[in-house]
């Protein structure tokens, strides 16, 4: 049963208190009905971030936007909006910061003396192909810089808008300097509209895998997050569908609700699924030692208890059944010279 009062087109149903604010103002419910997306240009001094998390495989990431219109209530990036003075709730989805100078900053980064190239994850925090990208095209410009400098980049997105940039992705793939990871937590379209209300449909994501694969662009899929009681019955069906579409590998994560993600998600599920909200929350707690979140490196990926073990075993079966013999290519850095000059490195 779904609560008909849920606000469509967004995950957060309200703003939540910013951890860093001394004083708070909570608008009335009707105030939220008129919230529209606004865009603010910001001027960062750098665009490439060094990833310091011990359990993440990438060295660098870059994010052309702060905040994300996709509206996933469980998004781990929500608390980062609080550093800008906003709420992790509706503000995260409706107050988007735009880094128009990102391409210039990336080019300066590539030109740094002594820089040793490593694949950069685009985005990693908020989605580089969220709806705002149709207007601002910052991600496209970043890809053009990567192509010009022959620098490897891994794209992570929930949006089939990535297909717009096939004209850049194809020559990058020919040089083995690009891969695409699509996030597909569910192929149940009714559930998708509630879990990630402003992302591409499951059908369009699967079609994107097909088109990217047909153009020899390697595709990985993140089946994430797995939320027990919501999409935990889908892994095998998802893995079959993405394998049939041409995906070469997959990853997955268990849901974890850290900091101000917790009140956003709890409010969302109580409105979206009032009949099973407490069951889902209790199942999450069973994987997190009685809590809804986990911050310890590596532990946050694994979870604990029977439910977590069942999910891990299901993915092991799916990997053996649908991905046996498939291998995801490692991107190359050998053609990067620190300039647009086509002369290759003498030594790798």
XYZ file of C-alpha atoms in Angstrom:
348
model
C 0.000 0.000 0.000
C 1.283 3.446 -0.893
C 0.358 6.641 0.880
C -1.319 8.856 -1.705
C -0.030 11.934 0.135
C 3.575 11.219 -0.812
C 5.117 14.077 -2.767
C 5.775 12.754 -6.226
C 8.969 13.444 -8.113
C 11.165 13.616 -5.015
C 12.573 11.314 -2.384
C 12.827 13.672 0.581
C 9.393 14.615 1.856
C 10.674 17.389 4.101
C 13.841 19.235 4.970
C 15.711 17.857 7.945
C 17.770 19.763 10.498
C 21.263 20.671 9.378
C 23.758 19.204 11.860
C 25.808 22.406 11.781
C 22.994 24.920 12.367
C 22.394 26.366 15.827
C 18.912 27.535 14.893
C 16.388 25.789 12.683
C 13.188 26.724 10.934
C 10.761 24.025 9.887
C 8.283 25.185 7.207
C 4.719 23.995 7.168
C 3.915 21.013 4.931
C 2.237 23.191 2.319
C 5.476 25.170 1.850
C 7.089 22.082 0.341
C 4.546 21.858 -2.452
C 5.940 24.979 -4.130
C 9.648 24.146 -3.967
C 11.222 24.366 -7.421
C 14.736 23.504 -8.471
C 17.195 26.402 -8.392
C 20.753 26.510 -9.689
C 23.646 28.424 -8.147
C 27.022 28.782 -9.806
C 29.946 28.128 -7.483
C 33.639 28.639 -8.142
C 35.774 25.846 -6.671
C 39.556 26.072 -6.900
C 39.912 22.383 -7.744
C 37.649 19.801 -9.400
C 39.593 16.557 -8.852
C 39.335 15.058 -5.372
C 41.629 12.421 -3.948
C 39.569 9.520 -2.594
C 40.815 8.590 0.868
C 38.314 5.859 1.733
C 40.250 2.643 2.271
C 37.514 0.379 0.891
C 36.899 2.231 -2.388
C 38.851 1.201 -5.498
C 39.329 4.626 -7.123
C 42.148 7.113 -6.561
C 40.357 10.260 -7.797
C 36.838 11.540 -8.372
C 35.288 14.727 -9.752
C 31.791 16.114 -9.396
C 30.468 18.827 -11.734
C 27.415 19.355 -9.502
C 26.627 19.471 -5.788
C 23.184 18.197 -4.877
C 21.196 15.895 -7.133
C 17.765 16.148 -8.711
C 17.292 12.383 -8.978
C 15.689 12.282 -5.530
C 16.934 8.983 -4.067
C 16.070 9.102 -0.370
C 18.931 6.751 0.554
C 21.691 8.747 -1.195
C 24.865 8.712 0.916
C 25.848 12.139 -0.465
C 22.968 14.011 1.171
C 24.926 15.078 4.287
C 27.544 16.820 2.109
C 24.936 19.463 1.296
C 25.003 20.577 4.911
C 28.521 21.957 4.543
C 27.023 24.521 2.143
C 24.403 25.576 4.702
C 21.564 23.560 3.191
C 19.445 20.651 4.369
C 20.076 17.046 3.374
C 16.351 16.776 2.685
C 14.491 18.626 -0.062
C 17.315 21.182 -0.390
C 19.633 18.417 -1.633
C 17.265 17.752 -4.536
C 16.168 21.293 -5.289
C 19.178 23.543 -4.596
C 21.808 22.450 -7.091
C 25.262 23.988 -7.234
C 26.860 24.146 -10.660
C 30.606 24.172 -11.320
C 30.844 25.784 -14.750
C 34.605 26.247 -14.427
C 35.152 22.497 -13.963
C 36.581 21.846 -17.486
C 39.216 24.572 -17.082
C 40.150 23.239 -13.641
C 40.499 19.716 -15.020
C 42.815 20.876 -17.790
C 45.022 22.659 -15.233
C 45.083 19.475 -13.149
C 46.277 17.433 -16.120
C 49.037 19.961 -16.786
C 50.525 19.727 -13.290
C 54.182 18.831 -13.394
C 54.823 15.355 -12.077
C 51.201 14.234 -12.184
C 50.967 10.455 -12.539
C 47.676 9.573 -14.266
C 45.117 7.318 -12.628
C 41.525 6.759 -13.805
C 39.164 9.419 -12.428
C 35.638 8.559 -11.327
C 32.961 10.856 -12.718
C 31.035 11.492 -10.430
C 31.130 9.498 -7.196
C 29.229 11.957 -5.029
C 26.282 13.315 -7.016
C 25.218 12.239 -10.502
C 27.075 13.804 -13.411
C 24.134 13.094 -15.757
C 21.332 14.350 -13.531
C 18.667 16.456 -15.330
C 20.694 19.664 -14.899
C 23.296 18.260 -17.309
C 20.883 18.693 -20.224
C 21.095 22.436 -19.641
C 24.690 22.986 -18.521
C 26.610 20.219 -20.369
C 29.489 20.346 -17.894
C 29.960 16.578 -17.943
C 30.212 16.617 -21.721
C 32.899 19.304 -21.549
C 34.830 17.299 -18.948
C 34.743 14.260 -21.222
C 36.044 16.381 -24.084
C 39.024 17.402 -21.934
C 39.668 13.743 -21.055
C 39.528 12.821 -24.732
C 41.854 15.685 -25.702
C 44.408 14.608 -23.095
C 43.765 10.864 -23.540
C 43.106 10.489 -19.808
C 41.053 7.525 -18.487
C 37.710 8.170 -16.815
C 35.093 5.907 -15.254
C 31.541 7.276 -15.448
C 28.952 6.421 -12.788
C 25.333 7.439 -13.399
C 21.669 6.515 -13.021
C 20.697 8.309 -16.205
C 20.506 7.137 -19.822
C 21.434 10.697 -20.804
C 24.953 9.288 -21.040
C 23.988 8.132 -24.566
C 23.933 11.777 -25.684
C 27.720 11.736 -25.559
C 28.307 8.642 -27.674
C 30.267 10.776 -30.147
C 32.866 11.310 -27.401
C 32.609 7.921 -25.723
C 33.264 5.928 -28.908
C 36.702 7.406 -29.695
C 37.567 7.225 -25.991
C 36.665 3.530 -25.946
C 38.849 2.960 -28.989
C 41.757 4.205 -26.864
C 40.578 2.206 -23.824
C 40.155 5.326 -21.674
C 36.462 5.170 -20.721
C 33.970 2.890 -19.019
C 30.383 3.423 -17.876
C 28.772 2.147 -14.684
C 24.991 2.381 -14.605
C 23.204 2.213 -11.260
C 20.232 -0.165 -11.424
C 18.845 -1.050 -7.978
C 15.567 -2.371 -9.402
C 13.942 -3.388 -12.695
C 10.494 -3.122 -11.152
C 9.332 0.132 -12.738
C 6.690 0.886 -10.107
C 9.314 0.533 -7.384
C 11.866 2.503 -9.441
C 9.536 5.505 -9.628
C 9.362 5.587 -5.826
C 12.993 4.733 -5.015
C 14.646 7.053 -7.545
C 11.848 9.247 -8.897
C 13.727 11.414 -11.408
C 16.141 8.879 -12.865
C 15.774 7.099 -16.190
C 13.329 4.197 -16.308
C 14.651 0.677 -15.838
C 13.780 -0.049 -19.478
C 15.836 2.917 -20.687
C 18.786 1.948 -18.501
C 18.807 -1.568 -19.952
C 18.575 -0.103 -23.448
C 21.529 2.147 -22.628
C 23.579 -0.924 -21.683
C 22.740 -2.466 -25.056
C 23.698 0.625 -27.030
C 26.913 1.243 -25.102
C 27.919 -2.410 -25.474
C 27.146 -2.390 -29.203
C 29.586 0.517 -29.480
C 32.295 -1.403 -27.593
C 32.065 0.824 -24.537
C 32.590 -1.377 -21.452
C 29.631 -1.349 -19.058
C 29.507 -2.205 -15.386
C 26.292 -2.113 -13.340
C 25.950 -1.107 -9.716
C 22.999 -2.989 -8.203
C 22.787 -0.559 -5.344
C 21.631 -0.242 -2.765
C 19.973 -3.502 -1.799
C 17.197 -2.665 0.666
C 15.769 -5.736 2.412
C 12.015 -5.902 2.062
C 12.019 -3.622 -1.011
C 14.344 -4.877 -3.754
C 16.153 -7.758 -2.020
C 14.156 -10.293 -4.051
C 15.447 -8.900 -7.369
C 19.211 -9.567 -7.633
C 19.039 -12.662 -9.832
C 16.478 -11.091 -12.168
C 18.563 -7.911 -12.410
C 21.803 -9.804 -13.059
C 20.203 -11.845 -15.842
C 18.730 -8.722 -17.448
C 21.961 -6.713 -17.376
C 24.051 -9.656 -18.560
C 21.677 -10.253 -21.476
C 21.925 -6.530 -22.315
C 25.720 -6.736 -22.523
C 27.092 -5.652 -19.141
C 30.542 -7.091 -18.473
C 30.551 -6.846 -14.689
C 28.571 -5.686 -11.675
C 28.920 -4.514 -8.116
C 26.437 -4.109 -5.283
C 26.086 -2.485 -1.874
C 23.824 -2.951 1.117
C 21.837 0.076 2.176
C 23.279 2.117 5.041
C 21.685 5.244 6.439
C 24.344 7.429 7.961
C 23.921 10.829 9.595
C 21.045 12.863 8.104
C 20.342 10.249 5.433
C 18.527 8.342 8.186
C 15.684 10.815 8.904
C 15.220 11.467 5.162
C 14.889 7.759 4.392
C 12.711 6.993 7.425
C 10.309 9.784 6.514
C 10.258 8.629 2.880
C 9.533 4.979 3.571
C 6.864 5.812 6.154
C 5.105 7.819 3.449
C 5.839 5.604 0.441
C 5.287 2.207 2.087
C 3.408 2.725 5.360
C 2.342 -0.933 5.448
C 5.900 -2.285 5.558
C 8.038 0.633 6.717
C 8.836 -0.792 10.159
C 9.594 -4.217 8.713
C 12.097 -2.742 6.269
C 13.736 -0.608 8.964
C 14.036 -3.610 11.282
C 15.586 -5.690 8.501
C 18.160 -2.950 7.899
C 18.915 -2.869 11.630
C 19.459 -6.641 11.549
C 22.291 -6.062 9.029
C 23.802 -3.149 10.942
C 24.105 -4.374 14.513
C 20.834 -2.796 15.582
C 21.550 0.520 13.868
C 20.512 1.893 10.513
C 24.006 2.979 9.474
C 27.625 1.898 9.559
C 30.733 4.017 8.961
C 33.601 1.596 9.544
C 35.589 0.911 6.400
C 34.922 -2.546 4.930
C 32.278 -3.318 7.592
C 29.953 -0.814 5.911
C 30.178 -2.869 2.715
C 29.573 -6.291 4.280
C 26.836 -5.938 6.861
C 26.157 -8.770 9.297
C 23.571 -11.394 10.165
C 21.403 -13.809 8.202
C 19.843 -11.228 5.865
C 23.206 -9.828 4.773
C 24.596 -13.340 4.293
C 21.595 -14.339 2.181
C 22.086 -11.290 -0.072
C 25.819 -11.973 -0.477
C 25.136 -15.628 -1.361
C 22.516 -14.612 -3.925
C 25.019 -12.383 -5.711
C 27.619 -15.169 -5.650
C 25.132 -17.450 -7.398
C 24.262 -14.715 -9.899
C 27.917 -14.019 -10.676
C 28.571 -17.677 -11.413
C 25.376 -18.134 -13.412
C 25.242 -14.930 -15.482
C 28.784 -13.495 -15.507
C 31.005 -16.550 -15.722
C 33.867 -15.845 -18.114
C 33.099 -12.131 -18.394
C 35.888 -9.722 -17.554
C 35.833 -5.946 -17.171
C 38.795 -4.239 -18.881
C 41.297 -2.106 -17.009
C 41.635 1.359 -18.518
C 45.012 2.466 -19.795
C 47.059 5.506 -18.812
C 49.871 4.954 -21.315
C 48.688 7.560 -23.842
C 48.487 10.453 -21.376
C 51.353 12.946 -21.804
C 50.155 15.930 -19.767
C 49.343 17.861 -22.929
C 47.184 17.615 -26.024
C 50.288 16.600 -27.956
C 49.786 13.182 -29.513
C 53.353 12.043 -28.818
C 53.155 8.961 -26.596
C 55.069 8.389 -23.389
C 58.472 6.749 -23.870
C 58.104 4.827 -20.643
C 54.976 3.519 -18.899
